[in-house]
CSV table of C-alpha atoms in Angstrom, one decimal:
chain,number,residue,atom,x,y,z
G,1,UNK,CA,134.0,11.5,134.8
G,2,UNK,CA,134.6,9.2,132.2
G,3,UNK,CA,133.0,8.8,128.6
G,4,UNK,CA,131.3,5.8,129.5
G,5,UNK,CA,129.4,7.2,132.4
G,6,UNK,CA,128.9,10.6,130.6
G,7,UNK,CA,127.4,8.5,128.1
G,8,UNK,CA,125.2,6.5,130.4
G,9,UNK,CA,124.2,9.6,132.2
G,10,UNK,CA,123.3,11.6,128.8
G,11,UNK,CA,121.0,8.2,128.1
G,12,UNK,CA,119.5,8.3,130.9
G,13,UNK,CA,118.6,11.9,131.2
G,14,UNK,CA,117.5,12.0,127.8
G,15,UNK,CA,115.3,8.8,128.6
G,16,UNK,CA,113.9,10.6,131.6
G,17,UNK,CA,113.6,14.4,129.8
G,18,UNK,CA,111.3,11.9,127.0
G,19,UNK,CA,109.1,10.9,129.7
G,20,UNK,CA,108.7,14.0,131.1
G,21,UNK,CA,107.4,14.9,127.5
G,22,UNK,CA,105.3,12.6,127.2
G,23,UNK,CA,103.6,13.0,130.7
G,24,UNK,CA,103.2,16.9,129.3
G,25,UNK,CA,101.4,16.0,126.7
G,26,UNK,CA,98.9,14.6,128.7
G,27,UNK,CA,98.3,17.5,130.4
G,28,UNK,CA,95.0,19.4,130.4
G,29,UNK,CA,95.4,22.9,129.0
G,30,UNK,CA,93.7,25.3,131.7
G,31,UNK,CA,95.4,26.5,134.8
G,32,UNK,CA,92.8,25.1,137.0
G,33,UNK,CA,92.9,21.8,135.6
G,34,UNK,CA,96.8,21.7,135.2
G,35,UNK,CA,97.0,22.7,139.4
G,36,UNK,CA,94.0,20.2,140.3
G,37,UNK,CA,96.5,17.4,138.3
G,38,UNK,CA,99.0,18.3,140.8
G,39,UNK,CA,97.2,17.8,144.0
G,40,UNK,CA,96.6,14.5,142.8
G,41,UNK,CA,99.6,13.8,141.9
G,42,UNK,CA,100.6,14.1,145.6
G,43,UNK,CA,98.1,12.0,146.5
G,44,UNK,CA,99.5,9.1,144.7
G,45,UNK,CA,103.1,10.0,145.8
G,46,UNK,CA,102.2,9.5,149.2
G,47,UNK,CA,100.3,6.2,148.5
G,48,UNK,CA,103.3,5.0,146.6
G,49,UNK,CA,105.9,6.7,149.3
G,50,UNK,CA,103.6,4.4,152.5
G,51,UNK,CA,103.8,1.0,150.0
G,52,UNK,CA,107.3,1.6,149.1
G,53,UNK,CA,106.3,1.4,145.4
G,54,UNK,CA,109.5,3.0,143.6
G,55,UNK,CA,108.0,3.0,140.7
G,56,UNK,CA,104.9,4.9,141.7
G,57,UNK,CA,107.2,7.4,143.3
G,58,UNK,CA,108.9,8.3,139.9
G,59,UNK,CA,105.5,8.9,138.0
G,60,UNK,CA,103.9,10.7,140.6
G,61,UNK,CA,107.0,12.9,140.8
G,62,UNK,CA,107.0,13.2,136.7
G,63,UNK,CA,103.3,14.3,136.7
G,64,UNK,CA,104.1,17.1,139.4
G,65,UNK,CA,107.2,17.9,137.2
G,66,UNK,CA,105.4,18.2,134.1
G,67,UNK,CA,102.4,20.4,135.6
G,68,UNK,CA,104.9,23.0,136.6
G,69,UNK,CA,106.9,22.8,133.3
G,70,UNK,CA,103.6,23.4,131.3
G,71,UNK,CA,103.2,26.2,133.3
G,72,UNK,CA,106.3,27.7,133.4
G,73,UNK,CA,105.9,27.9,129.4
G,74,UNK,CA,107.6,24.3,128.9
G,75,UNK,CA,110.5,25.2,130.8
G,76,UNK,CA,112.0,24.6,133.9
G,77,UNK,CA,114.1,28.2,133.8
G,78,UNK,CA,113.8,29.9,137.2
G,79,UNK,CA,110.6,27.9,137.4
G,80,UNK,CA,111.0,28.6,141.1
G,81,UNK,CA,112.9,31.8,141.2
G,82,UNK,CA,113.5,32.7,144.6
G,83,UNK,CA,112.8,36.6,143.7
G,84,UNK,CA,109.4,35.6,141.9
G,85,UNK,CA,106.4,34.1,144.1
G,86,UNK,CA,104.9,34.1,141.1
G,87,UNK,CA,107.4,31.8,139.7
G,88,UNK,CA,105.0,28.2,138.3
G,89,UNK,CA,107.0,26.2,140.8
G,90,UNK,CA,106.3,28.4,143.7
G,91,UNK,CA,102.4,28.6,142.8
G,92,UNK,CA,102.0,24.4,142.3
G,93,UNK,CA,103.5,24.1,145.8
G,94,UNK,CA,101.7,26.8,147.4
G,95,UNK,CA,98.3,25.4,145.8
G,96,UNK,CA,99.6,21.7,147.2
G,97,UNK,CA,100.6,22.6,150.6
G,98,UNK,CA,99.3,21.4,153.9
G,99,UNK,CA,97.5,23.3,156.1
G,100,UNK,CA,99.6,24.9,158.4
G,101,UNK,CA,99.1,22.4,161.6
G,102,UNK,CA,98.0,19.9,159.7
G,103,UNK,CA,100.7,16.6,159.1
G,104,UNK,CA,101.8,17.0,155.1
G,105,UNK,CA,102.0,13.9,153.0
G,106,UNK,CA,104.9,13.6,151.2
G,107,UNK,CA,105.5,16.0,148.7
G,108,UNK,CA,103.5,19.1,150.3
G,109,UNK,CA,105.6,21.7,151.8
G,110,UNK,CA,104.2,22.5,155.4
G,111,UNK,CA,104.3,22.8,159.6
G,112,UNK,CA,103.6,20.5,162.2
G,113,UNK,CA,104.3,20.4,165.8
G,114,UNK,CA,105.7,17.0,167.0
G,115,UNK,CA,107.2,15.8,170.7
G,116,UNK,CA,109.8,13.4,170.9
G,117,UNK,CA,110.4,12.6,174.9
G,118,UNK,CA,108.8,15.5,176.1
G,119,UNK,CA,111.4,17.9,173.9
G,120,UNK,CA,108.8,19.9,171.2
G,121,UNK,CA,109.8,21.3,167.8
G,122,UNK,CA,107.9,23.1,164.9
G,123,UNK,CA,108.7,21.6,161.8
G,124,UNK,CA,108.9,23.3,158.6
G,125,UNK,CA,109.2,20.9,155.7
G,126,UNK,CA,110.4,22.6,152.5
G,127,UNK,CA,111.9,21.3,148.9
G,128,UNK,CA,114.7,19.5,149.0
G,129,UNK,CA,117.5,19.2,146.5
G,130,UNK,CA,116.3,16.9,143.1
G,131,UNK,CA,113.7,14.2,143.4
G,132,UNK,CA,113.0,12.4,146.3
G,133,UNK,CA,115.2,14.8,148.5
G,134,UNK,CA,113.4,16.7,151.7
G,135,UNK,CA,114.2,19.3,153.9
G,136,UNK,CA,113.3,19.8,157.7
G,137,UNK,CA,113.5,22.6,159.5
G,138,UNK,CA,113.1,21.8,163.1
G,139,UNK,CA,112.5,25.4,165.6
G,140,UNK,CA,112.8,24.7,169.5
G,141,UNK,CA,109.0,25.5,171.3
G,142,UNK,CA,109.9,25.6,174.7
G,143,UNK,CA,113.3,28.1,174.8
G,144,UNK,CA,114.1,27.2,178.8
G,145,UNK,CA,113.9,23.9,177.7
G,146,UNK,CA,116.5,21.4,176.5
G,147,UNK,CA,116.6,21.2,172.7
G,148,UNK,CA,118.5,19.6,169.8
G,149,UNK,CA,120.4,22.7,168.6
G,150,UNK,CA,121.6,25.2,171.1
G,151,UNK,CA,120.9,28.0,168.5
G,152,UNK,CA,117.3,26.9,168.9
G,153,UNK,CA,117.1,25.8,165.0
G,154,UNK,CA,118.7,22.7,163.0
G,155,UNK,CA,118.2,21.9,159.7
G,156,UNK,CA,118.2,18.2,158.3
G,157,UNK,CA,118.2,16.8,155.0
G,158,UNK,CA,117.1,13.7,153.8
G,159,UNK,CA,115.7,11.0,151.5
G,160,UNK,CA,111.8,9.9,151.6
G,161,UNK,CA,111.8,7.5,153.6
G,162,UNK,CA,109.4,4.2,152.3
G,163,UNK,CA,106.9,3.3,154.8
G,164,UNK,CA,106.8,6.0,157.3
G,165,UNK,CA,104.8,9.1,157.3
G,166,UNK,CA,106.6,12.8,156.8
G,167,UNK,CA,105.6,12.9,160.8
G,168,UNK,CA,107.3,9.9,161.7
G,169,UNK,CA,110.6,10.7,159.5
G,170,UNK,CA,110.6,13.8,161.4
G,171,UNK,CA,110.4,12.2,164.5
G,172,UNK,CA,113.3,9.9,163.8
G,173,UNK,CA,115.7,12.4,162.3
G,174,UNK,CA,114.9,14.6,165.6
G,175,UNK,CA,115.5,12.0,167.6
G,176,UNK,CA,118.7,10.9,166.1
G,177,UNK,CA,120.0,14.2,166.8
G,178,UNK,CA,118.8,13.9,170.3
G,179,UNK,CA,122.2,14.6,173.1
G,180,UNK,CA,122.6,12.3,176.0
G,181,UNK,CA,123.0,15.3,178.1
G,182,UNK,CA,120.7,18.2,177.8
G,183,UNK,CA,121.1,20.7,175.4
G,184,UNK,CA,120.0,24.3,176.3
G,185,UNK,CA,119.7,27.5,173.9
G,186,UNK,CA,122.1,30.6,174.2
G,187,UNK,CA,121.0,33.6,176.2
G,188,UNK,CA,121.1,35.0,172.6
G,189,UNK,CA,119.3,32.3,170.5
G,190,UNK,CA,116.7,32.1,173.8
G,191,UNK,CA,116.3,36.3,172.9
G,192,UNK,CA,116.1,35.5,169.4
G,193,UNK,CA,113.3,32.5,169.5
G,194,UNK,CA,111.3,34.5,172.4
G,195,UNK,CA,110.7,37.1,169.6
G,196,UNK,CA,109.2,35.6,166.9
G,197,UNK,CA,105.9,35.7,166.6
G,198,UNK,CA,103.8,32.1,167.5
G,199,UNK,CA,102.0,31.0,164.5
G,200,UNK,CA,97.9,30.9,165.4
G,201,UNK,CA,97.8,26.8,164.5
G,202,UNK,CA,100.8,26.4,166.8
G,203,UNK,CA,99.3,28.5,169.8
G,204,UNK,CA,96.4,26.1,169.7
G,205,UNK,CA,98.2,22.8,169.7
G,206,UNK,CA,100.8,23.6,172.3
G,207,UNK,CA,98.1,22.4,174.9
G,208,UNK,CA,97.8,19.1,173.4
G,209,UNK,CA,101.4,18.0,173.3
G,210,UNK,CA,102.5,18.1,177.0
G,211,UNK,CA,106.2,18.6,178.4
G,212,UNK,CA,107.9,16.1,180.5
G,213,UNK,CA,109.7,16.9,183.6
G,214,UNK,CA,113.4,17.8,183.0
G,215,UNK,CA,116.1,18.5,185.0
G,216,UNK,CA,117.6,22.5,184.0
G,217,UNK,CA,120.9,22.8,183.5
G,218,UNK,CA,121.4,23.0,187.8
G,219,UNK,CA,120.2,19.7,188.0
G,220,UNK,CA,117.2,20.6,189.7
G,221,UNK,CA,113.7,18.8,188.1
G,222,UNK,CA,111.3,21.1,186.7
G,223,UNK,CA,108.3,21.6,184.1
G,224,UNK,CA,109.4,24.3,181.3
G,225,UNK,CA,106.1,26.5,179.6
């Protein structure tokens, strides 16, 4: 690296760590207030994320930021400990989560069920690494079935994507990783999926989102439950 970038990068964080500041200062005091201040601030994230308003992005993100550093005790420190649930980060995102079922706007963490040509997929959507960053999770539904991963899992990560819903970026990614020939899950991942337990919201949907006909690995044409 050299100085001049250090240098430009030191600016910029410093700028940015300022802002952050002064967001924080605007902050309620109470707990209530401070997580209530959050939940909006998704709100306008995904407004900003659908008009592909960069700027709105960046203070919707600060705000969010500086509810969780006011409750961390102005600090970011272990702020989402991984070993703590109790952690500030992990109780802003668990206050701002979706309903399990229920499509997330951008910037909650939560599962969804989508079907992209008849191949289904839960899909967890987590934190992903620094601003703007996402992570899916994408868990096969139907284990006989053809899938994107033969291990019956596949993680993706990615960038918010301006315009489209978390649904439809999920959709895309999945279907970018879609195989021209069919994909089909181990004996062992098939063992492995058929144990976990079904979520509740997921047991109620799978009626909704119907399987197409696909051919199993003999060739023969088929509908998989």
């Amino acid at each position: 690296m050299t100085s001049k970038y250090k240098s430009q990068l030191e600016t910029r964080e410093a700028a940015e760590h300022r802002a952050l500041m002064d967001r924080t200062e605007q902050l309620p005091g109470g707990r209530e207030e401070l997580l209530a201040v959050a939940r909006k601030a998704i709100d306008r994230l995904n407004e900003a994320v659908m008009a592909g308003d960069a700027s709105g992005i960046a203070d919707a993100f600060r705000t969010y930021d500086a509810v969780v550093w006011r409750l961390n005790g102005n600090t970011f420190f272990a702020s989402r400990d991984c070993c703590n649930p109790k952690a500030a980060g992990h109780v802003v995102d668990r206050h701002c989560a979706a309903t399990p079922g229920q499509e997330p706007l951008w910037g909650q963490k939560g599962e969804f069920l989508i079907s992209v040509q008849g191949m289904r997929a839960r899909v967890e959507i987590k934190e992903g690494f620094g601003p703007q960053h996402v992570s899916f999770h994408f868990h096969a539904v139907d284990v006989h079935r053809p899938f994107i991963s033969e291990t019956g899992f596949l993680s993706a990560f990615d960038k918010v994507r301006l315009g489209k819903s978390p649904r439809e970026s999920a959709e895309a990614i999945f279907q970018e990783r879609m195989s021209k020939r069919p994909i089909y899950l181990t004996p062992s991942a098939v063992r492995s999926c058929s144990s976990n337990p079904v979520p509740d919201w997921l047991e109620r949907q799978l009626g909704d989102f119907a399987c197409a006909p696909v051919e199993d690995a003999a060739g023969q044409l088929g509908l998989g439950f």
